[in-house]
């Protein structure tokens, strides 16, 4: 069974600083995908970034980058130049080929960006 | 692109009544849709996987007779909470996928259900 672990229930970061949100995973499937979603207080789930298990390079999308360390089974999200609008819940999720495209989510990290 | 619309965004109902939530993929055909439930300050828990034209696949512990899922077309899936009770109060959110590859799931905006 696959498992996603986010050990930081809450994080604070000052505006314009970078922050790393941790995510570790466990799966026996060699082919899998890792996703990060942002959930603001309004509730919608916003897709941020994707990393495939066979991707050679770390994924980047604007201010978001994924620090993928396959041997350690970690997929940390790095947000650079934090903005007040980045304050939200952040979920790490995984999908492997054995799960028919359904996502398994971690428990989330609440990020608060301060002035 | 890849917009998923969910309706209603919030609903209040009395115990014992049924509530229907709609999930539509607006600009793509979704052969597979997923229904998640999220309790306050918790993560999303998958309830069921809905495939167009076939019966939904429910996760362990989810009562199929209580949470009726219908996926009658490639753009619409519905979740009906039957005989709702206060413990069913939760945030329900659907997602749809364009293809069974590494495409991200696109989520609706969710429905906040309160059962009084």
Tab-separated table of C-alpha atoms in Angstrom:
chain	number	residue	atom	x	y	z
A	1	UNK	CA	0.000	0.000	0.000
A	2	UNK	CA	1.205	3.459	-0.772
A	3	UNK	CA	1.680	6.060	1.890
A	4	UNK	CA	2.349	9.780	1.898
A	5	UNK	CA	3.781	11.554	4.935
A	6	UNK	CA	3.868	15.268	5.599
A	7	UNK	CA	5.485	15.850	8.973
A	8	UNK	CA	4.973	19.606	9.212
A	9	UNK	CA	1.429	20.458	10.319
A	10	UNK	CA	2.229	24.159	10.106
A	11	UNK	CA	4.947	26.417	8.758
A	12	UNK	CA	5.641	30.138	8.893
A	13	UNK	CA	7.675	32.036	6.350
A	14	UNK	CA	8.384	35.688	5.907
A	15	UNK	CA	7.298	37.392	2.723
A	16	UNK	CA	9.879	37.180	-0.073
A	17	UNK	CA	11.703	34.319	1.619
A	18	UNK	CA	11.852	30.734	0.353
A	19	UNK	CA	10.229	27.844	2.180
A	20	UNK	CA	10.445	24.070	1.866
A	21	UNK	CA	7.479	21.835	2.593
A	22	UNK	CA	8.434	18.245	3.279
A	23	UNK	CA	6.897	15.138	1.775
A	24	UNK	CA	8.022	11.539	1.954
A	25	UNK	CA	6.354	8.612	0.317
A	26	UNK	CA	6.385	4.875	0.284
A	27	UNK	CA	5.450	2.624	-2.590
A	28	UNK	CA	6.617	-0.652	-4.045
A	29	UNK	CA	5.646	0.379	-7.554
A	30	UNK	CA	8.592	1.527	-9.716
A	31	UNK	CA	6.315	3.802	-11.733
A	32	UNK	CA	4.541	6.569	-9.879
A	33	UNK	CA	3.741	10.242	-9.965
A	34	UNK	CA	3.992	12.837	-7.243
A	35	UNK	CA	1.790	15.921	-7.098
A	36	UNK	CA	1.488	19.021	-4.978
A	37	UNK	CA	-1.796	20.838	-4.525
A	38	UNK	CA	-2.619	24.108	-2.800
A	39	UNK	CA	-5.911	24.482	-0.936
A	40	UNK	CA	-6.783	28.034	0.113
A	41	UNK	CA	-9.457	28.675	2.730
A	42	UNK	CA	-12.123	28.691	0.022
A	43	UNK	CA	-11.569	24.962	-0.426
A	44	UNK	CA	-10.656	24.472	-4.051
A	45	UNK	CA	-7.686	22.268	-4.876
A	46	UNK	CA	-5.162	23.989	-7.113
A	47	UNK	CA	-2.617	21.843	-8.936
A	48	UNK	CA	0.915	23.199	-8.523
A	49	UNK	CA	3.513	20.778	-9.786
A	50	UNK	CA	4.115	17.194	-10.890
A	51	UNK	CA	7.141	14.874	-10.733
A	52	UNK	CA	7.280	11.496	-12.410
A	53	UNK	CA	9.331	8.707	-10.913
A	54	UNK	CA	11.389	8.369	-14.083
A	55	UNK	CA	11.949	12.068	-14.594
A	56	UNK	CA	15.656	12.860	-14.557
A	57	UNK	CA	15.305	16.477	-13.581
A	58	UNK	CA	13.481	18.142	-10.742
A	59	UNK	CA	10.199	19.708	-11.814
A	60	UNK	CA	9.816	23.479	-11.771
A	61	UNK	CA	6.778	25.681	-12.335
A	62	UNK	CA	7.405	29.348	-11.829
A	63	UNK	CA	8.107	29.942	-8.139
A	64	UNK	CA	7.476	26.283	-7.341
A	65	UNK	CA	10.105	23.611	-7.597
A	66	UNK	CA	10.175	20.049	-6.440
A	67	UNK	CA	13.254	18.668	-4.718
A	68	UNK	CA	12.953	15.027	-5.764
A	69	UNK	CA	15.279	12.609	-3.991
A	70	UNK	CA	14.266	9.201	-5.226
A	71	UNK	CA	16.587	7.148	-3.046
A	72	UNK	CA	15.265	8.901	0.040
A	73	UNK	CA	11.702	8.744	-1.277
A	74	UNK	CA	11.172	12.415	-0.702
A	75	UNK	CA	9.506	15.041	-2.856
A	76	UNK	CA	9.762	18.350	-1.060
A	77	UNK	CA	8.073	21.449	-2.450
A	78	UNK	CA	10.129	24.622	-2.525
A	79	UNK	CA	8.332	27.929	-2.845
A	80	UNK	CA	10.623	30.819	-3.648
A	81	UNK	CA	9.912	34.491	-2.991
A	82	UNK	CA	6.875	33.777	-0.832
A	83	UNK	CA	3.850	35.995	-1.211
A	84	UNK	CA	0.976	36.658	1.167
A	85	UNK	CA	-1.301	34.846	-1.249
A	86	UNK	CA	0.699	31.671	-0.743
A	87	UNK	CA	-0.880	31.246	2.694
A	88	UNK	CA	-2.892	28.037	2.385
A	89	UNK	CA	-2.882	24.300	3.023
A	90	UNK	CA	-0.489	22.341	0.857
A	91	UNK	CA	-1.016	18.676	0.084
A	92	UNK	CA	1.429	16.204	-1.337
A	93	UNK	CA	-0.150	13.323	-3.253
A	94	UNK	CA	0.953	10.214	-5.060
A	95	UNK	CA	-0.421	8.075	-7.789
A	96	UNK	CA	1.051	4.762	-8.888
A	97	UNK	CA	0.161	2.466	-11.726
A	98	UNK	CA	-1.630	0.103	-9.390
A	99	UNK	CA	-4.208	2.633	-8.274
A	100	UNK	CA	-6.085	3.401	-11.489
A	101	UNK	CA	-5.096	7.057	-11.427
A	102	UNK	CA	-6.535	7.810	-8.006
A	103	UNK	CA	-4.483	10.032	-5.733
A	104	UNK	CA	-3.477	9.323	-2.164
A	105	UNK	CA	-2.982	12.507	-0.163
A	106	UNK	CA	-0.776	13.382	2.746
A	107	UNK	CA	-2.157	15.128	5.814
A	108	UNK	CA	-1.140	18.545	4.569
A	109	UNK	CA	0.930	21.478	5.786
A	110	UNK	CA	-0.592	24.831	6.618
A	111	UNK	CA	1.682	27.601	5.383
A	112	UNK	CA	1.367	31.087	6.785
A	113	UNK	CA	3.249	33.880	5.043
A	114	UNK	CA	3.968	36.856	7.280
A	115	UNK	CA	5.019	40.423	6.571
B	1	UNK	CA	-8.559	24.554	-19.879
B	2	UNK	CA	-9.493	21.504	-17.795
B	3	UNK	CA	-12.252	23.129	-15.775
B	4	UNK	CA	-14.361	21.094	-13.384
B	5	UNK	CA	-17.563	22.588	-12.055
B	6	UNK	CA	-19.224	21.371	-8.889
B	7	UNK	CA	-22.686	22.328	-7.725
B	8	UNK	CA	-23.914	23.346	-5.232
B	9	UNK	CA	-21.021	24.978	-3.430
B	10	UNK	CA	-22.823	24.642	-0.135
B	11	UNK	CA	-26.018	23.027	1.081
B	12	UNK	CA	-27.857	22.714	4.371
B	13	UNK	CA	-30.357	19.902	4.770
B	14	UNK	CA	-32.344	18.231	7.505
B	15	UNK	CA	-31.579	14.785	8.853
B	16	UNK	CA	-33.192	12.064	6.822
B	17	UNK	CA	-33.295	13.944	3.557
B	18	UNK	CA	-31.167	13.273	0.482
B	19	UNK	CA	-28.799	15.652	-1.225
B	20	UNK	CA	-27.437	15.471	-4.760
B	21	UNK	CA	-24.095	16.991	-5.743
B	22	UNK	CA	-23.134	17.423	-9.387
B	23	UNK	CA	-19.682	17.358	-10.890
B	24	UNK	CA	-19.171	18.436	-14.480
B	25	UNK	CA	-16.103	18.579	-16.675
B	26	UNK	CA	-16.713	21.690	-18.741
B	27	UNK	CA	-14.123	21.545	-21.490
B	28	UNK	CA	-13.023	17.936	-21.659
B	29	UNK	CA	-14.436	14.449	-21.519
B	30	UNK	CA	-13.720	12.662	-18.290
B	31	UNK	CA	-13.923	8.907	-18.438
B	32	UNK	CA	-13.044	8.766	-14.772
B	33	UNK	CA	-14.134	10.973	-11.917
B	34	UNK	CA	-13.284	10.682	-8.260
B	35	UNK	CA	-15.225	11.718	-5.178
B	36	UNK	CA	-13.365	12.790	-2.056
B	37	UNK	CA	-14.523	13.785	1.403
B	38	UNK	CA	-12.646	16.135	3.682
B	39	UNK	CA	-13.440	16.666	7.342
B	40	UNK	CA	-12.283	19.918	8.997
B	41	UNK	CA	-8.518	20.193	9.330
B	42	UNK	CA	-8.038	16.800	7.731
B	43	UNK	CA	-6.829	15.507	4.414
B	44	UNK	CA	-8.864	14.376	1.440
B	45	UNK	CA	-10.099	10.827	1.656
B	46	UNK	CA	-11.147	9.045	-1.497
B	47	UNK	CA	-14.694	7.759	-1.343
B	48	UNK	CA	-15.175	6.241	-4.773
B	49	UNK	CA	-14.008	6.092	-8.349
B	50	UNK	CA	-16.643	6.731	-10.955
B	51	UNK	CA	-16.332	5.470	-14.509
B	52	UNK	CA	-18.691	6.506	-17.251
B	53	UNK	CA	-21.281	3.871	-17.981
B	54	UNK	CA	-20.324	1.486	-15.223
B	55	UNK	CA	-20.811	1.071	-11.497
B	56	UNK	CA	-18.648	3.104	-9.194
B	57	UNK	CA	-15.849	1.498	-7.228
B	58	UNK	CA	-16.098	2.362	-3.555
B	59	UNK	CA	-13.252	2.531	-1.092
B	60	UNK	CA	-13.286	0.307	1.930
B	61	UNK	CA	-15.597	1.596	4.614
B	62	UNK	CA	-17.726	3.756	2.307
B	63	UNK	CA	-21.361	2.675	2.178
B	64	UNK	CA	-22.418	2.360	-1.433
B	65	UNK	CA	-26.102	2.459	-0.539
B	66	UNK	CA	-25.660	5.705	1.313
B	67	UNK	CA	-23.451	7.474	-1.185
B	68	UNK	CA	-24.980	6.829	-4.581
B	69	UNK	CA	-22.787	7.698	-7.519
B	70	UNK	CA	-23.975	7.991	-11.084
B	71	UNK	CA	-21.714	8.714	-14.037
B	72	UNK	CA	-24.174	8.785	-16.887
B	73	UNK	CA	-22.111	10.788	-19.360
B	74	UNK	CA	-18.508	11.694	-20.080
B	75	UNK	CA	-19.013	15.122	-18.536
B	76	UNK	CA	-21.258	14.513	-15.534
B	77	UNK	CA	-21.029	12.524	-12.333
B	78	UNK	CA	-23.409	12.893	-9.410
B	79	UNK	CA	-23.081	11.976	-5.752
B	80	UNK	CA	-26.282	11.552	-3.775
B	81	UNK	CA	-26.052	11.421	-0.012
B	82	UNK	CA	-29.133	9.465	0.992
B	83	UNK	CA	-30.857	9.762	4.362
B	84	UNK	CA	-28.272	12.254	5.501
B	85	UNK	CA	-27.230	12.457	9.153
B	86	UNK	CA	-25.232	15.114	11.003
B	87	UNK	CA	-22.117	12.928	10.834
B	88	UNK	CA	-22.295	13.208	7.038
B	89	UNK	CA	-21.599	16.927	7.343
B	90	UNK	CA	-18.358	17.431	5.495
B	91	UNK	CA	-16.668	18.985	2.484
B	92	UNK	CA	-17.209	16.864	-0.617
B	93	UNK	CA	-15.005	17.478	-3.617
B	94	UNK	CA	-14.923	15.816	-6.983
B	95	UNK	CA	-12.112	15.507	-9.458
B	96	UNK	CA	-11.828	14.445	-13.051
B	97	UNK	CA	-9.034	13.210	-15.211
B	98	UNK	CA	-8.571	13.710	-18.911
B	99	UNK	CA	-6.458	10.643	-19.500
B	100	UNK	CA	-5.195	7.665	-17.557
B	101	UNK	CA	-1.619	8.837	-17.592
B	102	UNK	CA	0.252	11.288	-15.440
B	103	UNK	CA	-2.151	14.112	-16.076
B	104	UNK	CA	-3.055	15.966	-12.900
B	105	UNK	CA	-6.479	15.578	-11.428
B	106	UNK	CA	-8.596	18.663	-11.873
B	107	UNK	CA	-10.837	19.417	-8.954
B	108	UNK	CA	-14.181	21.075	-8.591
B	109	UNK	CA	-14.553	23.800	-5.987
B	110	UNK	CA	-16.182	21.441	-3.516
B	111	UNK	CA	-19.518	21.281	-1.734
B	112	UNK	CA	-19.866	22.028	1.949
B	113	UNK	CA	-22.685	19.886	3.309
B	114	UNK	CA	-24.250	20.646	6.663
B	115	UNK	CA	-26.884	18.273	7.994
B	116	UNK	CA	-29.000	19.635	10.831
